Coordinates of C-alpha atoms and ligand atoms in Angstrom, one line a residue:
X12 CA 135.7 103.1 76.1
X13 CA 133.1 106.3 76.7
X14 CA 133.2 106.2 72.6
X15 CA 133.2 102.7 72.0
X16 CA 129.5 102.6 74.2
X17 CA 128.4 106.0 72.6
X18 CA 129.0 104.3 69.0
X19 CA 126.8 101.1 70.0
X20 CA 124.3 103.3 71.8
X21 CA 123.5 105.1 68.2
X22 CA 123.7 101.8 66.4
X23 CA 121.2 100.6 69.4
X24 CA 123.5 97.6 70.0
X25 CA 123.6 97.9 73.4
X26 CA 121.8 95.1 75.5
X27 CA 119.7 96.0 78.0
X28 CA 119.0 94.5 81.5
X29 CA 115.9 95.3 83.6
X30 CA 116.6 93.9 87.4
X31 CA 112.6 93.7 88.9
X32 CA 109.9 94.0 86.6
X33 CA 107.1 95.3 88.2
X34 CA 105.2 98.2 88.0
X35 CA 108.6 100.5 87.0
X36 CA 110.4 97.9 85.4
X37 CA 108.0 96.5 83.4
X38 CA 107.0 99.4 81.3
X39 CA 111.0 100.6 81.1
X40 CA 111.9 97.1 79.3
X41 CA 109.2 97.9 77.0
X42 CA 109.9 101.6 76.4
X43 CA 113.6 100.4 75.8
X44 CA 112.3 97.6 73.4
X45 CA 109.5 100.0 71.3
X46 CA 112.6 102.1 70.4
X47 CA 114.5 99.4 69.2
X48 CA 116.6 97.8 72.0
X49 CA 117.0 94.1 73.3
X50 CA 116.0 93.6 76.5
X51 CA 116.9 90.9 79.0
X52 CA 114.3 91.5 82.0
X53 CA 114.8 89.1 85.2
X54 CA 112.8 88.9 88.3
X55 CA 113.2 86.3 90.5
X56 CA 109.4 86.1 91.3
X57 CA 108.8 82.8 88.8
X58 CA 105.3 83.8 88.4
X59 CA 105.5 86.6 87.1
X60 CA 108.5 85.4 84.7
X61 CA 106.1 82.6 83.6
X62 CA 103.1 84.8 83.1
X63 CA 105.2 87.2 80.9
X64 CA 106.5 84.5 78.6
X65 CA 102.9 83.5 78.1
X66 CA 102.1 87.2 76.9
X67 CA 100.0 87.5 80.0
X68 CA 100.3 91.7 81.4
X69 CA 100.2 92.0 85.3
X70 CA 100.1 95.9 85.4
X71 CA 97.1 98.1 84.5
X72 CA 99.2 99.8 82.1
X73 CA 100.9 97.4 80.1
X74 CA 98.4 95.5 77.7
X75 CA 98.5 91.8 77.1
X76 CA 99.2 92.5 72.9
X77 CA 102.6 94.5 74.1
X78 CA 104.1 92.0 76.2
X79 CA 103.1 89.0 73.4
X80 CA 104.4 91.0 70.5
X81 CA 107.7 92.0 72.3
X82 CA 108.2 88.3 73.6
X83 CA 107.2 87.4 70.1
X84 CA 109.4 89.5 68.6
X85 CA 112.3 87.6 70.4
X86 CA 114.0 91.2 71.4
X87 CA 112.2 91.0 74.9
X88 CA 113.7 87.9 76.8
X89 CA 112.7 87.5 80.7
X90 CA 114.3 85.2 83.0
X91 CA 114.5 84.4 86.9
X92 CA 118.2 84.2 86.8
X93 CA 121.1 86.1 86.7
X94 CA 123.4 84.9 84.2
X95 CA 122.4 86.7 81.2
X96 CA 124.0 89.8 82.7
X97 CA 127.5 88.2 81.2
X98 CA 125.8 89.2 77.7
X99 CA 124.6 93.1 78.0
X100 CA 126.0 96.2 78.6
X101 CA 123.4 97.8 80.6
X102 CA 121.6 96.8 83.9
X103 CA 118.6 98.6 85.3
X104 CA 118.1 98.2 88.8
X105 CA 114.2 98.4 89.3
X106 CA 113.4 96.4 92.8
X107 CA 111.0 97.1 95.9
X108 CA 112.7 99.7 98.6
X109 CA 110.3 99.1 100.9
X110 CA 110.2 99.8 104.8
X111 CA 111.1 96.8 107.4
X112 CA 109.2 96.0 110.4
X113 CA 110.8 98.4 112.6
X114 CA 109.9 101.2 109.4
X115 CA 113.9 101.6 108.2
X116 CA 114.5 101.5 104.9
X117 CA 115.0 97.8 103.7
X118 CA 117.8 97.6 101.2
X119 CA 117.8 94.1 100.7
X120 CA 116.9 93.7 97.5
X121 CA 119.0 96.1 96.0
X122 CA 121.7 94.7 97.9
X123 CA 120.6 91.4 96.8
X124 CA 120.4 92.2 93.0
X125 CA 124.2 94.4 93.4
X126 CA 125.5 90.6 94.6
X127 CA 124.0 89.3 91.5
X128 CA 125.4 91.9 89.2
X129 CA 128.9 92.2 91.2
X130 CA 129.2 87.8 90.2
X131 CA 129.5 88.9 86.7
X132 CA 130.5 92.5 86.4
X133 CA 132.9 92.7 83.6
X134 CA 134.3 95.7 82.2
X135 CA 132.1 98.1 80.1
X136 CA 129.2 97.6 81.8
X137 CA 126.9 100.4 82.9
X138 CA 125.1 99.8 86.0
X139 CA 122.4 102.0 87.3
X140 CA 119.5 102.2 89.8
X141 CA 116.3 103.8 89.6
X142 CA 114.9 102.6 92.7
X143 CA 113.9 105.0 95.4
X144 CA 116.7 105.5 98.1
X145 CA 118.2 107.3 100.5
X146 CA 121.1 109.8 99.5
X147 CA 124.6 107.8 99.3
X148 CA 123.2 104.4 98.2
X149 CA 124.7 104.3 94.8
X150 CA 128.6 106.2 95.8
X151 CA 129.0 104.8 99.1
X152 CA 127.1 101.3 99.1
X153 CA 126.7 100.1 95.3
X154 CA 130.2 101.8 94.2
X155 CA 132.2 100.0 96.8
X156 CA 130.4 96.4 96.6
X157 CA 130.9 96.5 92.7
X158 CA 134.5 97.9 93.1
X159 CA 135.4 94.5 95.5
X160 CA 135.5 92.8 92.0
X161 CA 139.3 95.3 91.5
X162 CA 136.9 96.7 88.4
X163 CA 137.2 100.6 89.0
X164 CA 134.1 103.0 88.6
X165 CA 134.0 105.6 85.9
X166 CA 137.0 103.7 84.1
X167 CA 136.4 100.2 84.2
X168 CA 132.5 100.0 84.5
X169 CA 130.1 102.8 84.7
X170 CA 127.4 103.9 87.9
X171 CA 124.3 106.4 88.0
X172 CA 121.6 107.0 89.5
X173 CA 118.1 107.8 88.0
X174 CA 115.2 107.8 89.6
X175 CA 111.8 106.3 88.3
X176 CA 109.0 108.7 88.1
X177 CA 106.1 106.8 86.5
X178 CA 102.8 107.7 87.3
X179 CA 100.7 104.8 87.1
X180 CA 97.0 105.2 85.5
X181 CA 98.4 108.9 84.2
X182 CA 96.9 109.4 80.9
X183 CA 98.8 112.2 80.2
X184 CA 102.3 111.4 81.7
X185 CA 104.0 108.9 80.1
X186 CA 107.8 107.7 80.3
X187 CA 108.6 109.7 77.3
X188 CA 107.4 113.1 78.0
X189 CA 108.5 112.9 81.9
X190 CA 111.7 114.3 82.3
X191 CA 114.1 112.1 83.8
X192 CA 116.8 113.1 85.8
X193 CA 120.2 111.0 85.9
X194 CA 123.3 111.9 88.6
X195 CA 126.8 110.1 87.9
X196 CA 128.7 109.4 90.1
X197 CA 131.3 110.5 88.0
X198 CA 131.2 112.5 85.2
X199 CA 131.6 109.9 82.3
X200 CA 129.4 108.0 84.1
X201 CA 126.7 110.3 84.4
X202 CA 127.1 111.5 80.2
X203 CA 126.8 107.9 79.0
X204 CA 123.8 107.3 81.4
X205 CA 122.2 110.7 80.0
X206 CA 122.6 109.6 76.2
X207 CA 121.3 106.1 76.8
X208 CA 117.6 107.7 78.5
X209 CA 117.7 110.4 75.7
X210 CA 116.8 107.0 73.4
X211 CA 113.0 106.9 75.1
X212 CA 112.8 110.3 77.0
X213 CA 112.5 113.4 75.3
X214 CA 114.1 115.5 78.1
X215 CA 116.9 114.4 80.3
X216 CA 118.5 116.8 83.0
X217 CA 121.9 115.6 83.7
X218 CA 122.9 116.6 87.7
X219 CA 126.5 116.7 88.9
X220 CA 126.0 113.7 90.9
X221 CA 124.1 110.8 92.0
X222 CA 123.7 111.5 95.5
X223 CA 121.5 115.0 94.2
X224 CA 119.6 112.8 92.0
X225 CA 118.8 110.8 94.7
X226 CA 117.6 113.6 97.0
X227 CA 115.9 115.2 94.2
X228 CA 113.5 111.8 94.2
X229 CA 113.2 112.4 97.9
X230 CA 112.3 116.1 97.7
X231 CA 109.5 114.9 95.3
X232 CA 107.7 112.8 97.2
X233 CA 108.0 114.6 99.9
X234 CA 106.6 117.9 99.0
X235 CA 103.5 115.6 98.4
X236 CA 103.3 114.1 101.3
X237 CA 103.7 117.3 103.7
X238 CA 101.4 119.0 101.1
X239 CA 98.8 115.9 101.6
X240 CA 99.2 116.2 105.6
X241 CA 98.6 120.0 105.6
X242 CA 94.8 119.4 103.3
X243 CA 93.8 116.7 105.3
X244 CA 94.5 118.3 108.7
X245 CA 92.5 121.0 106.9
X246 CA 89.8 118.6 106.4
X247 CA 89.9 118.2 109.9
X248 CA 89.7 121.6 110.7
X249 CA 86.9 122.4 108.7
X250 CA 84.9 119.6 110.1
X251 CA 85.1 121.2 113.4
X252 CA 84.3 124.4 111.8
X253 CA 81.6 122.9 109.6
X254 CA 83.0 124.8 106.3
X255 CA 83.4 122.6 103.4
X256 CA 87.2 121.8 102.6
X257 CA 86.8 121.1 99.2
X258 CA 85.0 124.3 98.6
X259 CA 87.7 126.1 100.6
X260 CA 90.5 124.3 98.5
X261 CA 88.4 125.4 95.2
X262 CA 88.9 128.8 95.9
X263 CA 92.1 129.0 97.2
X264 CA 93.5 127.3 93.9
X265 CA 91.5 130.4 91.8
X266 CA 94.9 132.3 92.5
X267 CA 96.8 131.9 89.4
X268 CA 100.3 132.3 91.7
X269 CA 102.4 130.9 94.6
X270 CA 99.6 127.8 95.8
X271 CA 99.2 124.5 94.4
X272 CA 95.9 122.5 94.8
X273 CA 96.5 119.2 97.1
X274 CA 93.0 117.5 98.3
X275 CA 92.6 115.6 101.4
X276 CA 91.8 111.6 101.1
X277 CA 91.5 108.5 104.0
X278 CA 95.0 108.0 104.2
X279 CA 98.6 107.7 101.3
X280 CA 99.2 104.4 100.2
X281 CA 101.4 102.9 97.2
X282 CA 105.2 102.1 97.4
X283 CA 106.2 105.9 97.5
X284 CA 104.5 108.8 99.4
X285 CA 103.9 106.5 102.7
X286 CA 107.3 105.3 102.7
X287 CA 110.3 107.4 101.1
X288 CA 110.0 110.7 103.3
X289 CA 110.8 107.8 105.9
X290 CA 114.1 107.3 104.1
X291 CA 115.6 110.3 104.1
X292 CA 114.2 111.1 108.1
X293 CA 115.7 107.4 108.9
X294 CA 119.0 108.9 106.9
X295 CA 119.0 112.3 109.2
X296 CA 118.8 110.6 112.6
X297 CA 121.9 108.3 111.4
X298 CA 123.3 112.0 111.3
X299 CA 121.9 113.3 114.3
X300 CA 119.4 115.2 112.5
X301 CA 115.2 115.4 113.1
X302 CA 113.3 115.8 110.0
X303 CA 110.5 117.3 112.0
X304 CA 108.2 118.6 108.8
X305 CA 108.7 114.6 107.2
X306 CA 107.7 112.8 110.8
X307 CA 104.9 115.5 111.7
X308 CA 103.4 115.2 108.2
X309 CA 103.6 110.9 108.3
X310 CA 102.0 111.2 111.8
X311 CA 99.0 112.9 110.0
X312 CA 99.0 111.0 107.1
X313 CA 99.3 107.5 109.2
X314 CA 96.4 108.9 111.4
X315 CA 93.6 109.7 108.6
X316 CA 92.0 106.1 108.5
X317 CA 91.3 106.3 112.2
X318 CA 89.7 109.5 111.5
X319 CA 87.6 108.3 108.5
X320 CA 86.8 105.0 110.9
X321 CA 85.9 107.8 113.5
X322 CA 83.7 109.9 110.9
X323 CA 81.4 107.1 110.2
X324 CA 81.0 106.5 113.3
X325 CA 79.9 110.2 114.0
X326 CA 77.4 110.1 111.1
X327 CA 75.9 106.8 111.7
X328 CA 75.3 108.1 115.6
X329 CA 73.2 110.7 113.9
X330 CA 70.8 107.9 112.9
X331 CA 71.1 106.2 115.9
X332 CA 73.4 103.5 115.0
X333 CA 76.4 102.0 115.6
X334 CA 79.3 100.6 113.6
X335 CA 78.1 97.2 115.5
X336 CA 76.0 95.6 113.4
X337 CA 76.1 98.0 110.6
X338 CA 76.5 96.8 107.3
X339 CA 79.2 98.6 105.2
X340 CA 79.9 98.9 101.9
X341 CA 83.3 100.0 101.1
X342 CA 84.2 101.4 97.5
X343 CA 87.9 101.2 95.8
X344 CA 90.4 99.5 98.1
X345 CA 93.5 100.6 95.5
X346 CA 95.6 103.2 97.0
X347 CA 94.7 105.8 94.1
X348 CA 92.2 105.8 91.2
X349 CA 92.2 103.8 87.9
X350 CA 95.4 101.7 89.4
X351 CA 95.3 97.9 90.6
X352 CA 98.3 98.3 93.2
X353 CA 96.9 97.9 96.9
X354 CA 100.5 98.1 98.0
X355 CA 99.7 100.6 101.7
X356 CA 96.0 101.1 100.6
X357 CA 94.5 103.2 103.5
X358 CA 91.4 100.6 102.4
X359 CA 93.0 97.7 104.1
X360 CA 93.3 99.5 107.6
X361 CA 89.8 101.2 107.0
X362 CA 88.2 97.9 106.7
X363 CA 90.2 95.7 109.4
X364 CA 89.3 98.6 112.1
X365 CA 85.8 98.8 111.3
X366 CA 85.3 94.9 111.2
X367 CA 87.7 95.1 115.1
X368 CA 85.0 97.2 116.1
X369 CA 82.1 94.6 114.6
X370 CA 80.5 96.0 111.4
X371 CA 79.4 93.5 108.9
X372 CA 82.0 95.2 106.0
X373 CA 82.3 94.2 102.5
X374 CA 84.4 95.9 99.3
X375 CA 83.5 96.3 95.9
X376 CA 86.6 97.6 93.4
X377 CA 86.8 96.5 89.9
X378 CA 90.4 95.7 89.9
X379 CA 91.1 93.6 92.8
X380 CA 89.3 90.3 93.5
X381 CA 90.2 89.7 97.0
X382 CA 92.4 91.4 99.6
X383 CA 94.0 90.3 102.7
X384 CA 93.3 91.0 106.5
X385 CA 95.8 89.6 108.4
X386 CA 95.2 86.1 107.9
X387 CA 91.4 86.9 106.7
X388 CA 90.8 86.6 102.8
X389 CA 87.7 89.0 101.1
X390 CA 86.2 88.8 98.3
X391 CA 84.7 91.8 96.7
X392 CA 81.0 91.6 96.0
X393 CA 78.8 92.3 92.6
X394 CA 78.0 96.2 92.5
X395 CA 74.2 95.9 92.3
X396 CA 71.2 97.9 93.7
X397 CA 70.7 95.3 96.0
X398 CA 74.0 95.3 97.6
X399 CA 73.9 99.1 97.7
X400 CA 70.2 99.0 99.5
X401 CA 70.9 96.8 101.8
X402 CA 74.2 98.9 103.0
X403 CA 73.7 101.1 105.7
X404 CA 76.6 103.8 104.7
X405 CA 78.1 103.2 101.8
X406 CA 82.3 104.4 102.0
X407 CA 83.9 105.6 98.9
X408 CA 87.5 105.4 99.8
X409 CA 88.8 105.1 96.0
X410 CA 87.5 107.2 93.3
X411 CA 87.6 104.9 90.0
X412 CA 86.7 106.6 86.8
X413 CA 84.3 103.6 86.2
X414 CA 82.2 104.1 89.3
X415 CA 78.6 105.0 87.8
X416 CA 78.3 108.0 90.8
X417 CA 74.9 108.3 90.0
X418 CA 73.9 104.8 90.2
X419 CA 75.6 104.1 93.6
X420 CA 74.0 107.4 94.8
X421 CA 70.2 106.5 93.7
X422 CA 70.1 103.1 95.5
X423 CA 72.5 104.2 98.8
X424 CA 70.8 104.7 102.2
X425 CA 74.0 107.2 102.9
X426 CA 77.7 107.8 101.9
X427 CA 80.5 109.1 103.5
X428 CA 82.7 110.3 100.4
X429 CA 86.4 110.6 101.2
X430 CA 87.1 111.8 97.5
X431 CA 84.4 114.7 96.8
X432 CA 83.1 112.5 94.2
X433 CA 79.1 112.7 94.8
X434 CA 79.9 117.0 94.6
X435 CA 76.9 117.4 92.7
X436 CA 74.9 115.9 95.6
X437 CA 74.5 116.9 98.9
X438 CA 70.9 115.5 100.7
X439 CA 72.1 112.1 102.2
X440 CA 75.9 112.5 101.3
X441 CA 79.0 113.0 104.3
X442 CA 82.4 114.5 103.3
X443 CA 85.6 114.2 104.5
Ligands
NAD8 N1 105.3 102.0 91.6 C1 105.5 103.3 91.4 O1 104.6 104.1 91.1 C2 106.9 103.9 91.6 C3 107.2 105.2 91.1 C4 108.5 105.7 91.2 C5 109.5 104.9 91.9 N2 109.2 103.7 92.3 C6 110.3 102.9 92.9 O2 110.7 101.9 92.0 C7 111.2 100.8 92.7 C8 110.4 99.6 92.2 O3 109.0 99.8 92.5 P1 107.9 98.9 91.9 O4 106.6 99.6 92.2 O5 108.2 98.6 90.4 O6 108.0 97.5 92.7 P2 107.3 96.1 92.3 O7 107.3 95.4 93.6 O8 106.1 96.3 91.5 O9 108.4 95.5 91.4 C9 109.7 95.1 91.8 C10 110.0 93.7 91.2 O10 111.4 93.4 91.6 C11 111.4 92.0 91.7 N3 112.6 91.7 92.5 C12 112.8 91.7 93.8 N4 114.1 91.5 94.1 C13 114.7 91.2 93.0 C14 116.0 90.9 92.6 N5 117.0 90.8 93.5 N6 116.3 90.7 91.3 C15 115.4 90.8 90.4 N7 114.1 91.2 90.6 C16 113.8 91.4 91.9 C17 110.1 91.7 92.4 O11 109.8 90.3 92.2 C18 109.2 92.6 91.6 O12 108.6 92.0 90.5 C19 111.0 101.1 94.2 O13 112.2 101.6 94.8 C20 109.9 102.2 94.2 O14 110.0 103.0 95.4 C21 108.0 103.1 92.2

């Protein structure tokens, strides 16, 4: 059978499925269709299925003329339902892995879309999941619910896992030149998946199974996010020291060996940094294991909007104010530059403490129209002189290429920069 797929893969006659298509699946179904694949996408969000089929893009990164020539082209089909998966050979699982109330991992969705895929797993097929989970998802939980159907893994159908490392906004990184790693979770399984990404990727590294694959993604993410925690508790530190952390991080990355620049911010957002350190601590304690370095490093990381909240405070007590009454103009609510997602955006918390606490606050980011406070809808403002003037601190919390820094500095009264964005000023400018 390993052949039989192999052949069709090199004739690019396999079908391919994309489960979720958001901001990983979306662009995957397109990289898979620019090299000359069909692709079945399905989400069960109608909206977005409906806004796709009217060649309408709703990620930064995907334009409007790529989804209307693919859908044109009839080789991208989307749907909101499962039965197409009767018709390919290969399903991508690309859904959310997001936290639950109580901050464990929430499989639902994956578990969701594996009930989907087990109603019409037929032999042949080659299943694999590039969402962000904990190690053991795909051999202990995916392998056994697909295996109920008496198919067998690694003869009758085929499992991996790969995880998704797309960088949104990076103009550099793009699918194909990020190496993708895949992990079996057997060794046919594992080949096949390999040969299928060496179609859009130009390097694939082939691990001996999926659970490493899966821990690999963890070790990722979480190198950033203890590397985030140590800069911004350096931040604080050199605010009590009064040295400039930026300046200090400059220098430190002039060593050409053994450091790695991280810079400080108000706080991780997105669907990854904030949240999938927390799967594998969650994992550990089901072992009796503390990750000390993940929770230590998510305790700092949770804490830095407080701390931004505190810091305007501090500076607006210099000129005998408080955040009562103070009007406050908050710039970039996204969770990192140039992107739309608001998905954890330290913004949101920024913004509902400092209106708790009575400031008149208002946003202006040129990707999102309005954002949500609890049951409270904003809408952003226009960027003009006047609405900078009239500010009494201005926040930059996002640093958006767009931003006309010079601009927003000539008409602000003051501005507490969480980015080191105004660098070239410093009369009138804060820093985190
Ligand atoms: N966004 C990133 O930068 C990024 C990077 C690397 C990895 N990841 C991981 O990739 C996964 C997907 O993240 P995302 O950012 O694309 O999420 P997303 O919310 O943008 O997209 C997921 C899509 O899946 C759909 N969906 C939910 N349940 C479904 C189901 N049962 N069947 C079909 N569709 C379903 C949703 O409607 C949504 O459109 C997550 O595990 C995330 O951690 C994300």
């Amino acid at each position: 059978m390993e052949k039989e797929i192999l052949k069709k893969l090199e004739a690019k006659e396999l079908k391919i499925s994309i489960l979720g298509l958001g901001y990983v699946g979306l662009p995957l179904a397109l990289e898979f269709y620019k090299n000359g694949f069909e692709i079945y996408g399905i989400d069960v969000d109608k909206e977005k299925v409906e806004k796709l089929n009217n060649g309408i893009s709703y990620v930064l990164d995907v334009s409007n003329e790529e989804i209307k020539d693919a859908i044109k082209s009839g080789k991208f089909k989307v749907f909101d339902s499962y039965e197409v998966i009767k018709e390919v050979d290969v399903i991508i699982i690309a859904v959310p892995t997001p936290l639950s109330k109580t901050k464990d991992p929430d499989l639902s969705y994956i578990l969701d879309a594996v009930e989907n895929i087990k109603n019409h797993l037929k032999k042949g097929h080659i299943v694999i999941l590039e969402s962000t989970t904990y190690p053991g998802t795909t051999d202990e939980i995916i392998k056994s619910k697909l295996e109920e159907t008496g198919l067998k893994c690694g003869e009758d159908f085929f499992l991996a896992f790969s995880p998704e490392r797309i960088n949104p906004g990076d103009k550099v990184y793009k699918i194909k030149n990020t190496p993708k790693v895949v992990g079996g979770v057997d060794e046919i399984s594992g080949i096949i998946v390999k040969n299928i990404y060496s179609k859009i990727v130009d390097e694939v590294v082939l691990v001996s199974s999926s659970k490493v694959a899966e821990m690999a993604k963890l070790l990722e993410n979480t190198f950033r996010a203890v590397n985030i925690a140590l800069v911004n508790e350096l931040a604080i530190m050199c605010n009590i020291l009064n040295i400039d952390v930026w300046e200090v991080i400059e220098s430190a990355g002039s060593k050409p060996f053994g450091f790695m620049k991280f810079y400080p911010g108000p706080g991780i957002g997105g669907h990854c940094i904030p949240i999938d350190p927390i799967y594998l601590s969650w994992k550990m304690k089901t072992l009796n294991y503390n990750a000390r370095l993940i929770e230590v490093a998510s305790e700092i990381n949770t804490n830095m909007p407080r701390y931004v909240v505190q810091r305007i405070s501090d500076i607006l007590n210099e000129y005998e104010r408080s955040i009562k009454g103070s009007r406050i103009l908050i710039l970039g609510v996204t969770y990192k530059k140039d992107v739309s997602d608001i998905r954890e955006s330290p913004a949101i918390d920024i913004i509902s403490m400092l209106a708790d606490k009575g400031a008149i606050v208002y946003y202006f980011d040129p990707y999102v129209e309005k954002i949500n406070i609890g049951e409270l809808e904003i809408e952003r403002v226009e960027l003009t002189s006047e609405t900078i003037k009239e500010s009494d601190i201005v926040v930059l919390i996002t640093d958006h290429s767009v931003f006309d820094y010079d601009f927003i500095y000539k008409n602000s009264n003051l501005i507490f920069d969480t980015k080191n964005a105004f660098r070239k000023y410093s009369e009138k400018v804060y820093r985190l």
